[in-house]
Coordinates of C-alpha atoms and ligand atoms in Angstrom, one line a residue:
M1 CA 35.6 44.6 -44.2
G2 CA 37.4 41.3 -43.6
P3 CA 40.2 40.0 -45.7
G4 CA 39.1 38.6 -49.1
V5 CA 35.7 40.4 -48.9
I6 CA 34.7 42.1 -52.1
D7 CA 32.6 45.1 -51.3
L8 CA 30.3 46.1 -54.2
R9 CA 27.8 48.1 -52.1
S10 CA 29.1 51.5 -53.2
D11 CA 32.1 53.4 -54.6
T12 CA 32.2 55.3 -51.3
V13 CA 33.8 52.4 -49.5
T14 CA 37.3 53.0 -50.7
R15 CA 40.2 53.7 -48.4
P16 CA 42.7 56.5 -49.1
T17 CA 45.8 55.1 -50.9
A18 CA 49.3 55.5 -49.5
G19 CA 50.1 58.2 -52.1
M20 CA 46.9 60.0 -51.2
L21 CA 47.7 59.8 -47.4
A22 CA 51.2 61.2 -48.2
A23 CA 49.7 64.1 -50.1
M24 CA 47.3 64.8 -47.2
S25 CA 50.2 64.8 -44.7
R26 CA 52.1 67.4 -46.8
A27 CA 49.1 69.7 -47.3
E28 CA 49.6 73.4 -46.5
T29 CA 46.6 74.5 -44.4
G30 CA 44.9 77.5 -43.0
D31 CA 41.5 78.4 -41.5
D32 CA 38.9 77.9 -44.2
V33 CA 36.1 79.7 -42.4
Y34 CA 38.4 82.7 -42.6
D35 CA 38.9 81.7 -46.3
E36 CA 42.6 81.2 -45.6
D37 CA 43.4 77.6 -46.6
P38 CA 45.6 77.6 -49.7
T39 CA 45.0 73.9 -50.5
V40 CA 41.2 74.4 -50.4
H41 CA 41.7 77.5 -52.7
A42 CA 43.7 75.4 -55.1
L43 CA 41.1 72.6 -55.2
E44 CA 38.2 75.1 -55.6
E45 CA 39.9 76.9 -58.4
R46 CA 40.8 73.7 -60.2
V47 CA 37.3 72.2 -60.0
A48 CA 35.7 75.5 -61.0
G49 CA 37.9 75.4 -64.1
L50 CA 37.2 71.8 -64.8
L51 CA 33.4 72.5 -64.8
G52 CA 33.6 75.7 -66.8
H53 CA 32.4 77.9 -63.9
E54 CA 33.7 81.1 -62.1
A55 CA 34.0 79.7 -58.6
A56 CA 33.5 76.6 -56.5
L57 CA 33.0 75.7 -52.8
F58 CA 34.4 72.6 -51.1
T59 CA 31.8 70.8 -49.0
V60 CA 31.7 67.8 -46.7
S61 CA 29.2 65.8 -48.8
G62 CA 27.5 65.6 -52.2
S63 CA 24.2 66.0 -50.4
L64 CA 25.3 69.4 -49.0
A65 CA 26.6 70.5 -52.4
N66 CA 23.2 69.6 -53.9
L67 CA 21.4 71.4 -51.1
L68 CA 23.4 74.5 -51.6
G69 CA 23.2 74.4 -55.4
V70 CA 19.4 73.9 -55.5
R71 CA 19.0 76.6 -52.8
A72 CA 20.9 79.0 -55.0
L73 CA 18.3 78.5 -57.8
V74 CA 15.0 77.7 -56.1
G75 CA 13.3 79.9 -53.4
P76 CA 11.1 78.7 -50.6
G77 CA 7.7 77.6 -52.0
Q78 CA 9.0 77.4 -55.5
E79 CA 9.6 74.0 -57.2
L80 CA 12.4 71.9 -58.6
L81 CA 11.6 69.4 -61.4
C82 CA 13.7 66.2 -61.6
E83 CA 13.6 62.6 -62.6
A84 CA 11.7 60.4 -60.0
Q85 CA 14.8 58.3 -59.0
A86 CA 17.1 61.3 -58.7
H87 CA 19.3 61.3 -55.6
V88 CA 18.0 64.8 -54.7
V89 CA 14.5 63.5 -54.2
R90 CA 15.1 59.9 -53.2
A91 CA 18.2 59.9 -51.0
E92 CA 18.7 63.2 -49.3
L93 CA 16.0 62.7 -46.6
G94 CA 13.9 65.6 -47.7
A95 CA 16.7 68.1 -47.0
H96 CA 15.6 70.5 -49.7
A97 CA 12.1 70.7 -48.3
T98 CA 13.3 70.7 -44.7
W99 CA 16.0 73.4 -44.8
T100 CA 15.2 75.6 -47.8
G101 CA 11.5 75.1 -48.4
V102 CA 11.8 73.7 -51.9
T103 CA 9.0 71.6 -53.4
T104 CA 9.5 69.1 -56.2
R105 CA 7.6 67.4 -59.0
T106 CA 9.1 64.5 -61.0
W107 CA 9.0 62.7 -64.3
S108 CA 9.9 59.1 -64.8
H109 CA 12.5 57.8 -67.3
P110 CA 13.8 54.2 -67.5
R111 CA 17.4 55.4 -67.7
G112 CA 17.0 58.4 -65.4
G113 CA 17.2 60.7 -68.4
V114 CA 15.6 64.0 -69.5
D115 CA 12.1 63.6 -70.8
L116 CA 11.7 66.8 -72.7
A117 CA 8.0 66.4 -73.4
A118 CA 7.4 65.8 -69.6
V119 CA 9.5 68.8 -68.7
R120 CA 7.5 70.9 -71.2
R121 CA 4.2 69.7 -69.6
L122 CA 5.3 70.2 -66.0
M123 CA 7.2 73.5 -66.2
A124 CA 5.4 76.6 -65.0
P125 CA 8.0 79.4 -64.9
D126 CA 5.6 82.0 -63.6
A127 CA 2.5 80.3 -62.3
G128 CA 1.0 83.4 -60.7
P129 CA -0.6 83.6 -57.2
Y130 CA -2.4 80.3 -57.0
L131 CA 0.0 77.6 -58.4
V132 CA 3.6 76.7 -57.6
S133 CA 6.2 78.3 -59.9
T134 CA 9.0 76.2 -61.4
A135 CA 12.4 77.8 -60.6
A136 CA 14.8 75.0 -61.7
V137 CA 15.3 71.5 -63.2
A138 CA 17.9 69.1 -61.8
V139 CA 19.6 66.4 -63.8
E140 CA 21.8 63.6 -62.5
N141 CA 24.8 62.5 -64.6
T142 CA 25.7 59.7 -64.2
H143 CA 22.4 58.5 -62.7
N144 CA 22.9 56.3 -59.7
F145 CA 19.6 54.5 -59.2
A146 CA 19.2 54.1 -63.0
G147 CA 22.4 52.1 -63.1
G148 CA 25.1 54.6 -63.8
S149 CA 23.5 55.8 -67.0
V150 CA 25.2 58.6 -68.9
Q151 CA 22.9 61.5 -70.0
P152 CA 23.5 62.3 -73.6
L153 CA 25.0 65.7 -74.1
D154 CA 22.4 66.5 -76.9
D155 CA 19.6 65.9 -74.4
L156 CA 21.1 68.3 -71.9
V157 CA 21.6 71.0 -74.6
A158 CA 18.0 70.5 -75.7
L159 CA 16.9 70.9 -72.0
R160 CA 18.9 74.1 -71.7
D161 CA 17.4 75.4 -74.9
L162 CA 13.9 74.6 -73.6
V163 CA 14.2 76.2 -70.2
E164 CA 16.6 79.1 -70.5
P165 CA 14.3 81.4 -72.6
V166 CA 11.7 81.2 -69.8
G167 CA 14.1 81.9 -67.0
I168 CA 14.1 78.3 -65.5
R169 CA 17.6 77.4 -64.2
L170 CA 19.5 74.1 -64.2
H171 CA 21.3 72.2 -61.5
L172 CA 23.5 69.2 -62.2
D173 CA 24.0 66.5 -59.7
G174 CA 27.4 65.4 -61.1
A175 CA 28.4 63.2 -58.2
R176 CA 29.8 60.8 -60.9
I177 CA 30.4 63.3 -63.7
W178 CA 34.0 61.9 -63.9
N179 CA 32.5 58.6 -64.9
A180 CA 30.4 60.2 -67.6
H181 CA 33.5 62.0 -68.9
V182 CA 35.6 58.8 -69.0
A183 CA 32.8 56.8 -70.6
T184 CA 32.1 59.4 -73.4
G185 CA 35.3 61.5 -73.7
T186 CA 33.1 64.6 -73.3
A187 CA 35.0 67.3 -71.3
T188 CA 33.6 67.9 -67.8
S189 CA 33.4 71.6 -68.7
D190 CA 31.1 70.8 -71.7
Y191 CA 28.7 69.2 -69.3
G192 CA 29.2 71.8 -66.5
R193 CA 28.7 74.9 -68.7
L194 CA 25.1 73.9 -69.5
F195 CA 24.1 74.2 -65.9
D196 CA 23.8 77.2 -63.4
T197 CA 25.1 75.1 -60.5
V198 CA 27.0 71.8 -60.5
A199 CA 27.7 69.5 -57.6
V200 CA 30.5 66.9 -57.9
C201 CA 32.0 64.3 -55.5
L202 CA 35.6 63.4 -54.9
S203 CA 34.6 60.6 -52.4
K204 CA 33.0 58.2 -54.8
G205 CA 34.8 56.9 -57.9
L206 CA 37.8 59.2 -57.3
G207 CA 38.5 57.6 -54.0
A208 CA 39.0 60.6 -51.7
P209 CA 37.9 59.9 -48.1
V210 CA 35.7 63.0 -47.9
G211 CA 34.7 65.9 -50.1
S212 CA 32.4 67.3 -52.7
L213 CA 32.2 70.7 -54.4
L214 CA 29.6 73.0 -55.7
A215 CA 30.5 75.1 -58.8
G216 CA 28.6 78.1 -60.1
S217 CA 28.8 81.9 -60.6
A218 CA 31.0 83.9 -58.1
D219 CA 27.7 85.3 -56.7
A220 CA 26.1 81.9 -56.2
I221 CA 29.2 80.5 -54.6
A222 CA 29.5 83.5 -52.2
Q223 CA 25.9 82.8 -51.1
A224 CA 26.6 79.1 -50.8
R225 CA 29.5 79.9 -48.6
I226 CA 27.2 81.8 -46.2
W227 CA 24.6 78.9 -46.2
R228 CA 27.3 76.3 -45.7
K229 CA 28.3 78.1 -42.5
R230 CA 24.7 78.7 -41.5
L231 CA 24.1 74.9 -41.7
G232 CA 27.1 74.4 -39.4
A233 CA 29.3 73.0 -42.1
G234 CA 32.1 75.6 -42.2
W235 CA 35.4 73.8 -41.6
R236 CA 38.8 74.9 -40.5
Q237 CA 42.0 73.2 -41.8
A238 CA 40.1 71.5 -44.5
G239 CA 43.3 71.6 -46.7
V240 CA 44.1 68.1 -45.4
L241 CA 41.0 66.8 -47.2
A242 CA 41.4 69.1 -50.2
A243 CA 44.9 67.6 -50.7
A244 CA 43.2 64.2 -51.0
G245 CA 40.8 65.7 -53.6
L246 CA 43.7 67.2 -55.7
Y247 CA 45.5 63.9 -55.5
A248 CA 42.4 62.1 -56.7
L249 CA 42.0 64.5 -59.7
D250 CA 45.6 63.9 -60.6
H251 CA 45.6 60.1 -60.3
H252 CA 42.2 58.6 -60.2
V253 CA 40.1 60.0 -63.1
E254 CA 41.4 58.2 -66.2
R255 CA 41.6 54.9 -64.3
L256 CA 37.7 54.9 -63.9
A257 CA 37.8 53.1 -67.2
E258 CA 39.0 50.0 -65.2
D259 CA 36.0 50.3 -63.0
H260 CA 33.7 50.4 -66.1
A261 CA 35.5 47.3 -67.5
N262 CA 35.0 45.5 -64.2
A263 CA 31.3 46.4 -64.1
R264 CA 30.9 45.0 -67.7
T265 CA 32.8 41.8 -66.7
I266 CA 30.3 41.2 -63.9
A267 CA 27.2 42.1 -65.9
A268 CA 28.3 39.9 -68.8
A269 CA 28.8 36.8 -66.6
V270 CA 25.5 37.3 -64.8
A271 CA 23.6 37.9 -68.1
E272 CA 25.1 34.7 -69.5
A273 CA 23.7 32.8 -66.5
D274 CA 20.3 34.5 -66.6
P275 CA 19.7 37.1 -69.4
S276 CA 16.5 38.3 -67.7
V277 CA 18.5 39.7 -64.8
V278 CA 20.6 42.2 -66.6
D279 CA 21.3 43.5 -70.1
P280 CA 25.0 44.1 -70.3
G281 CA 24.4 46.8 -73.0
T282 CA 22.9 49.0 -70.3
V283 CA 26.1 49.1 -68.2
E284 CA 27.7 52.3 -69.3
T285 CA 29.9 53.1 -66.3
N286 CA 30.6 51.5 -62.8
I287 CA 27.1 50.5 -61.7
V288 CA 25.3 47.3 -62.4
L289 CA 21.6 46.7 -61.5
L290 CA 20.4 43.1 -61.2
D291 CA 16.6 42.8 -61.6
V292 CA 15.9 39.7 -59.5
G293 CA 12.4 40.2 -58.3
D294 CA 11.6 38.4 -55.1
R295 CA 15.0 36.7 -55.0
A296 CA 16.7 40.0 -54.0
E297 CA 17.2 39.4 -50.3
Q298 CA 18.2 35.8 -50.8
L299 CA 20.8 36.9 -53.4
V300 CA 22.3 39.6 -51.1
D301 CA 22.5 37.1 -48.2
R302 CA 24.0 34.3 -50.3
A303 CA 26.5 36.6 -51.9
R304 CA 27.5 37.9 -48.4
A305 CA 28.0 34.3 -47.3
E306 CA 30.5 34.0 -50.2
G307 CA 32.3 37.3 -49.2
I308 CA 30.6 39.5 -51.8
L309 CA 28.8 42.5 -50.4
T310 CA 25.9 44.0 -52.4
G311 CA 22.8 46.1 -51.7
I312 CA 19.1 46.4 -52.5
V313 CA 18.2 49.8 -54.0
G314 CA 14.6 49.2 -55.0
A315 CA 11.9 46.5 -55.2
G316 CA 13.7 43.4 -56.5
V317 CA 16.8 45.4 -57.6
V318 CA 20.3 44.5 -56.4
R319 CA 23.0 47.1 -57.0
L320 CA 26.7 46.5 -57.6
I321 CA 29.2 49.3 -57.8
T322 CA 32.8 48.8 -58.9
H323 CA 35.6 51.1 -57.6
L324 CA 39.3 51.8 -56.9
D325 CA 39.7 49.1 -54.2
L326 CA 38.5 46.4 -56.6
T327 CA 40.9 44.6 -58.9
A328 CA 40.1 42.9 -62.2
A329 CA 40.6 39.5 -60.4
D330 CA 38.1 40.6 -57.7
A331 CA 35.6 41.5 -60.5
Q332 CA 36.1 38.0 -62.0
R333 CA 35.6 36.3 -58.7
A334 CA 32.4 38.4 -58.0
A335 CA 31.2 37.6 -61.6
K336 CA 31.7 33.9 -61.1
V337 CA 29.9 33.8 -57.7
L338 CA 27.0 36.0 -58.7
A339 CA 26.5 34.1 -62.0
Q340 CA 26.3 30.9 -60.0
L341 CA 23.8 32.4 -57.6
V342 CA 21.4 33.7 -60.2
R343 CA 21.5 30.6 -62.3
Ligands
LIG401 C1 24.1 60.8 -57.6 C2 24.4 61.1 -56.2 N1 24.3 62.4 -55.8 C3 24.6 62.8 -54.5 C4 25.1 61.9 -53.6 C5 25.3 62.3 -52.2 O1 26.7 62.3 -51.8 P1 27.0 62.1 -50.3 O2 26.8 60.7 -49.9 O3 28.5 62.6 -50.2 O4 26.1 63.1 -49.5 C6 25.2 60.5 -54.0 C7 25.7 59.5 -53.0 O5 25.8 58.4 -53.3 C8 24.9 60.2 -55.3 O6 25.0 58.9 -55.7

């Protein structure tokens, strides 16, 4: 990224801060495949606690944490239900089908949310010898392709109450659960406890260079550890990366409120220029979707020419994500440029 360029393509583009690099260089390490890395242990214990679970496993990516979490709940040939724009079905390149034989059916919701009536219609906990049995439902909070929407806690409780009695389990893709926590004040453990397995990322809003975790029961995490190694993703002195994650949890959670404010600044300016493009009321966290129809490619190209990087995430939809490496002044500049371009 050149000087002066404002990169709104993703919150994964951040660079480790000086404080984070210093923490990484001080990390005590050991061989994590032998389960001997003290910094990895510290991170796993901390995140398990934050999510209200017994244990957690440090993984290289959110996609791997999702894969291991869903695999713990859904067997080969069984199905996972989820919203149609969920990362697990749209952006993990079919990993769940490819590696663990999971099939999926989806419902659609404009905010990526839980449609209880649809889940009730779709779910088939014990479908017998001719139809696919539903083993789990996945929820994404916040929801990336629905524009960083927060899933209301009441909806998640209602989902739990619907599926638990019939033995269907729940996976949370909480890549941005920290944003949901900061936007609502709901404790991460209050979200986490409703689910059997929870994937979270440190490398998005929290600004770590690498790293995600899967949390769950001690048994689910022991199995996930075996599968992580089976998939070739056991790692050795991973404490260097775990130290970045611990630093991020100490320093970069509450500041997500700044990212949310920056996202609102951009959305408000664009909406003032053309209210049909975005409703600022829908911007709950750090993601803004601009619905620009057939102007999407032109907008991305023109914004790039002005030093603002954005991306297209669906037909006519341009996505902007605010993050740690973006100041309020950057957000104001991006807001001004994008407002001029949509006018
Ligand atoms: C909601 C959600 N889940 C999972 C992931 C996967 O994370 P990773 O890119 O670390 O595999 C992403 C990545 O953007 C995401 O937005």
